[in-house]
Short mmCIF file of C-alpha atoms in Angstrom, two decimals:
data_model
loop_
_atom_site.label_atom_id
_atom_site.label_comp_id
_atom_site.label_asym_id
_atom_site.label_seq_id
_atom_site.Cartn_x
_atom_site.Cartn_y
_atom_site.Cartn_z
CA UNK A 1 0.00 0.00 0.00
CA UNK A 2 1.29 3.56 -0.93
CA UNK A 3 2.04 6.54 1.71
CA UNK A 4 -1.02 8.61 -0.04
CA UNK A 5 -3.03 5.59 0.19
CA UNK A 6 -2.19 4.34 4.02
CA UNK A 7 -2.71 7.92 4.72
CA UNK A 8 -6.38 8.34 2.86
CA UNK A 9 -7.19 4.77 4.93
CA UNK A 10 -5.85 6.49 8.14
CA UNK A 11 -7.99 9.90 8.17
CA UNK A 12 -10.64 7.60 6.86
CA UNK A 13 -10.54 5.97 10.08
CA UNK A 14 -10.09 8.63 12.47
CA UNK A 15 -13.17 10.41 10.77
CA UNK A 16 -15.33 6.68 11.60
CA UNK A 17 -14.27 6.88 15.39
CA UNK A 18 -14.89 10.34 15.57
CA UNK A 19 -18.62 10.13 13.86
CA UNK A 20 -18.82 7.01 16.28
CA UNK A 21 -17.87 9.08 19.69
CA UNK A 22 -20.27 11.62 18.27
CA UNK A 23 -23.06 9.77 18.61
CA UNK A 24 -22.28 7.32 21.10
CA UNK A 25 -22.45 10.97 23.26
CA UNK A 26 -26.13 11.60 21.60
CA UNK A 27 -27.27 8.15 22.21
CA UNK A 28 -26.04 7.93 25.80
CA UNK A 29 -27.76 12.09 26.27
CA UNK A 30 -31.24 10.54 24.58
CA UNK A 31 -31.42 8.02 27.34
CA UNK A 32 -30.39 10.06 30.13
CA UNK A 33 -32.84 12.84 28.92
CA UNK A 34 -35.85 10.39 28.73
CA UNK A 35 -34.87 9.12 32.57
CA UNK A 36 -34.86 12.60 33.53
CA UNK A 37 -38.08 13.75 32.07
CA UNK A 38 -39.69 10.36 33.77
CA UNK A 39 -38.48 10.91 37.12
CA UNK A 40 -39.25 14.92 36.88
CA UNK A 41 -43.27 13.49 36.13
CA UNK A 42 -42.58 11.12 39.03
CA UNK A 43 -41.40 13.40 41.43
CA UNK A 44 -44.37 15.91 40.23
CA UNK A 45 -46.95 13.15 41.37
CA UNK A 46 -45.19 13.02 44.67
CA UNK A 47 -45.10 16.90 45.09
CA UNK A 48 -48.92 16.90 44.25
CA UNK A 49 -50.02 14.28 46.80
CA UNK A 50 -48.26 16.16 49.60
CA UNK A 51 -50.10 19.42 48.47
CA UNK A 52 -53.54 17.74 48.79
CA UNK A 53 -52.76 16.39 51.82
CA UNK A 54 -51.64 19.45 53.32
CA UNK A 55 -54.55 21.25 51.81
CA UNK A 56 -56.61 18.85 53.65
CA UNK A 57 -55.35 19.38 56.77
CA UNK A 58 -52.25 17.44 57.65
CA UNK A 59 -49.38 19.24 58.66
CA UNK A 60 -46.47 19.41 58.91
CA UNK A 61 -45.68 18.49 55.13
CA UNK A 62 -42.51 15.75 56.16
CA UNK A 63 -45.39 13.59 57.97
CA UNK A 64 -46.57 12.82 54.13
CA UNK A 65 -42.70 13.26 52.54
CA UNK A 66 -42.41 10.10 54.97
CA UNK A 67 -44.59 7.95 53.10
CA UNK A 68 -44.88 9.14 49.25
CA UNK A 69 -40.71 9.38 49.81
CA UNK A 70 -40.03 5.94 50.72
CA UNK A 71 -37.76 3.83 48.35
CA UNK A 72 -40.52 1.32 48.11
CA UNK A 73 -42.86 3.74 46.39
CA UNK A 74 -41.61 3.02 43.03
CA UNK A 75 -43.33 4.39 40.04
CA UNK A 76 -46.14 2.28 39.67
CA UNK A 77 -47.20 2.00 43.51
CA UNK A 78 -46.73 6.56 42.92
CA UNK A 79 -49.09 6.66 40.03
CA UNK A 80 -51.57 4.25 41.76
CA UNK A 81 -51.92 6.85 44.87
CA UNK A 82 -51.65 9.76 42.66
CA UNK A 83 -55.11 9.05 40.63
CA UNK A 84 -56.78 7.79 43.92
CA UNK A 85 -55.58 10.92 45.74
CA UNK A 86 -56.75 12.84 43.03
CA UNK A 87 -60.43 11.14 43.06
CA UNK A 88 -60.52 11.28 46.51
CA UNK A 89 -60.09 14.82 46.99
CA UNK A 90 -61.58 16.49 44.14
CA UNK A 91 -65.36 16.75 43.78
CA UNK A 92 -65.83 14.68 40.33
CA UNK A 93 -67.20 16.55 37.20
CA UNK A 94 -66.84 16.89 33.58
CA UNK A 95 -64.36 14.20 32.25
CA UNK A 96 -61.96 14.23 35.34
CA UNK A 97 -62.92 10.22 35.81
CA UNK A 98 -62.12 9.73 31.99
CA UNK A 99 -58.92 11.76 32.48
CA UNK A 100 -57.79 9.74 35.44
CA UNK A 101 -58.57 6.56 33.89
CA UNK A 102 -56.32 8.38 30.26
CA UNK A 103 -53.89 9.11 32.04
CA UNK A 104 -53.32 6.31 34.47
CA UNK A 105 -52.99 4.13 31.55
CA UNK A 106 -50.42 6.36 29.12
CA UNK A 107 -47.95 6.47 32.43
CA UNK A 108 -48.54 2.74 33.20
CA UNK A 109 -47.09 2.19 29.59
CA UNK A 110 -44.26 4.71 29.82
CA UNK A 111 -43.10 2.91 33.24
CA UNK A 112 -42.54 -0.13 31.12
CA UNK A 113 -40.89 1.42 28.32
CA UNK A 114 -38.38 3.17 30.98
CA UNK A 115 -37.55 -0.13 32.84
CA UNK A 116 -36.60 -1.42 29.26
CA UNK A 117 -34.46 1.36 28.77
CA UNK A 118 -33.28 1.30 32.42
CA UNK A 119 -32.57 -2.73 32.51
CA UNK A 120 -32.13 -3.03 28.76
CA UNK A 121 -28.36 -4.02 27.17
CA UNK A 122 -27.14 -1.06 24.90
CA UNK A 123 -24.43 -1.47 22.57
CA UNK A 124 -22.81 2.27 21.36
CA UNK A 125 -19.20 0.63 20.79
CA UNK A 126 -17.32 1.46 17.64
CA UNK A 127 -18.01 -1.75 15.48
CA UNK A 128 -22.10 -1.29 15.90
CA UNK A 129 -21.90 2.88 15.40
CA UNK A 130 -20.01 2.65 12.02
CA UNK A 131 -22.24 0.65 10.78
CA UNK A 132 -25.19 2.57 11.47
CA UNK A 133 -24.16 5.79 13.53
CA UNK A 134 -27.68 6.88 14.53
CA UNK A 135 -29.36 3.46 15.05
CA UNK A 136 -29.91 1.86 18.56
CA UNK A 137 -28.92 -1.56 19.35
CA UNK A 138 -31.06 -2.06 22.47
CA UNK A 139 -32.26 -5.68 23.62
CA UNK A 140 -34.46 -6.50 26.54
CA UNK A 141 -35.43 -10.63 27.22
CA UNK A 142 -38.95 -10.88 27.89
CA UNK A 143 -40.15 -14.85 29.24
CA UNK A 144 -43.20 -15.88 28.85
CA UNK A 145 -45.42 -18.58 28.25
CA UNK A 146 -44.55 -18.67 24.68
CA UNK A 147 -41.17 -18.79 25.63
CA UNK A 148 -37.83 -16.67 25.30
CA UNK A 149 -39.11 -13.44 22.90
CA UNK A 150 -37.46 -9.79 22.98
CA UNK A 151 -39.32 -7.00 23.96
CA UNK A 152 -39.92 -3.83 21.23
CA UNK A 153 -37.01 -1.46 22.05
CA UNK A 154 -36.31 2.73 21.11
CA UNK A 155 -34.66 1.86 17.68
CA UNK A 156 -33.25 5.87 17.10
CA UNK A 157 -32.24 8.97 18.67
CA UNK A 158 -35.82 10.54 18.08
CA UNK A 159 -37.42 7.59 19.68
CA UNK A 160 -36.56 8.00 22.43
CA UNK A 161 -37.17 11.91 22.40
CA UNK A 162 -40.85 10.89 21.58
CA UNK A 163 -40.63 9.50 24.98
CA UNK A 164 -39.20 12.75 26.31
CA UNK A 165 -41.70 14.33 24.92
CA UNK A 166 -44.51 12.14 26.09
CA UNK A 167 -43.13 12.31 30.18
CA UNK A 168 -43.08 15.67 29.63
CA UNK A 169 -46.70 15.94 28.51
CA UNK A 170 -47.70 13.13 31.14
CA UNK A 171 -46.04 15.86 33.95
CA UNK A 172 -47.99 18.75 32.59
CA UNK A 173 -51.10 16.94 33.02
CA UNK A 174 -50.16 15.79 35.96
CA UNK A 175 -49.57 19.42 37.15
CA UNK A 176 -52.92 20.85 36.27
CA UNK A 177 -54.75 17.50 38.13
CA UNK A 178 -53.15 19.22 40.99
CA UNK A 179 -54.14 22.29 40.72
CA UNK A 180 -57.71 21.82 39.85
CA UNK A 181 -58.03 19.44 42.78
CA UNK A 182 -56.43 22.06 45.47
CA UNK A 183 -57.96 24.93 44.05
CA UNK A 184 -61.20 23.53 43.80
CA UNK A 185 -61.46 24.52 40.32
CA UNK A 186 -63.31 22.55 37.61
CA UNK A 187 -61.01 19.82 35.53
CA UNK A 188 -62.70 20.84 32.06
CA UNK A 189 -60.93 24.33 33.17
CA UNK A 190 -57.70 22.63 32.25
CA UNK A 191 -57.98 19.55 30.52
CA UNK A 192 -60.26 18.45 27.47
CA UNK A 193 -61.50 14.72 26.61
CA UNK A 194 -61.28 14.37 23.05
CA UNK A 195 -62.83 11.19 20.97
CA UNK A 196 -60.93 9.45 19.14
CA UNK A 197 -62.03 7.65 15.60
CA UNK A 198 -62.22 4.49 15.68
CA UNK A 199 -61.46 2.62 18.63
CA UNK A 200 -58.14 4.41 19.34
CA UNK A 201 -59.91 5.90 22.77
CA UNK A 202 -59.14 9.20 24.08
CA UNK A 203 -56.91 12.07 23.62
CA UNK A 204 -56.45 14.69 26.42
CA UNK A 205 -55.79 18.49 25.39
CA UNK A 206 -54.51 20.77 28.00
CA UNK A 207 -55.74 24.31 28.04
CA UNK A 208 -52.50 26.36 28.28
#
């Protein structure tokens, strides 16, 4: 092999790792952005039952920290106190049951989809980025009774800022179920039950 030639393969190289590291950085940022989003409608669920309780009455604020704080209130166990917290507290009209029940299930199915990413294997290393530099090699085992299948996994960059951008929509919801309830002001005020065509369900539009 020529100099001009062993030097063309070298830059060629150098220009692969560095495209590689490029987006080995973006793939690892998409994941940690999604995480972040999650936990930020998490912690918002956890902020809001503590307001209703003190708005009921219970004081001082750390007496309900203690229990909505604890490491065994993971996700699912938070969502499942939010809603009933929520329907407890706030004096049911317009579509607030149809919310609840909306938005109970779109969180329920982001939880899954960030324990996939959480527990998931993720491969970003040179040999899998130069061959595809934007594509995600994610794999999750799911047993069943069928036996050993994989589960559906983020496959790009901008899946998994759909999922950003679903937490964050999940948390402004979330938000305005909180206020409604502690101000005693009427859900339709904020949110808006749309129907679907076909059997697709609901869609919830938030008043801004």
């Amino acid at each position: 092999m020529s100099d001009s030639a062993e030097l063309e393969s070298a830059i060629k190289l150098i220009d692969e790792l560095s495209m590689a590291e490029h987006f080995s950085k973006e793939k690892y940022t998409a994941i940690g952005r999604f995480i972040v989003r999650f936990e930020l409608a998490i912690d918002t669920m956890r902020i809001g039952i503590v307001a209703i309780f003190q708005n009921s009455g219970l004081t001082p604020p750390k007496l309900a920290y203690g229990l909505v704080g604890s490491p065994v209130v993971t996700a699912m166990p938070m969502l499942k106190m939010f809603v009933a917290t929520i329907a407890e507290a706030h004096q049911y009209d317009g579509d607030l049951r149809r919310i609840l029940k909306w938005f109970e299930s779109e969180m329920s199915s982001l939880a899954d989809k960030r324990n996939d990413v959480v527990h998931g294997t993720w491969r970003f290393d040179f040999l899998t980025a130069s061959k595809d530099p934007v594509k995600l090699l994610g794999r999750k085992f799911n047993p069943s009774r069928s036996g050993i299948n994989t589960k559906s996994m983020p496959e790009t960059i901008e899946d998994l800022d759909v999922l950003s951008r679903e937490a964050d929509q999940l948390q402004r919801i979330a938000l305005r179920l909180i206020v409604s309830t502690v101000e005693k002001h009427p859900i339709n005020r904020y949110l808006h039950c749309k129907k679907r065509g076909g059997k697709t369900g609901w869609s919830i539009k938030v008043d801004e």
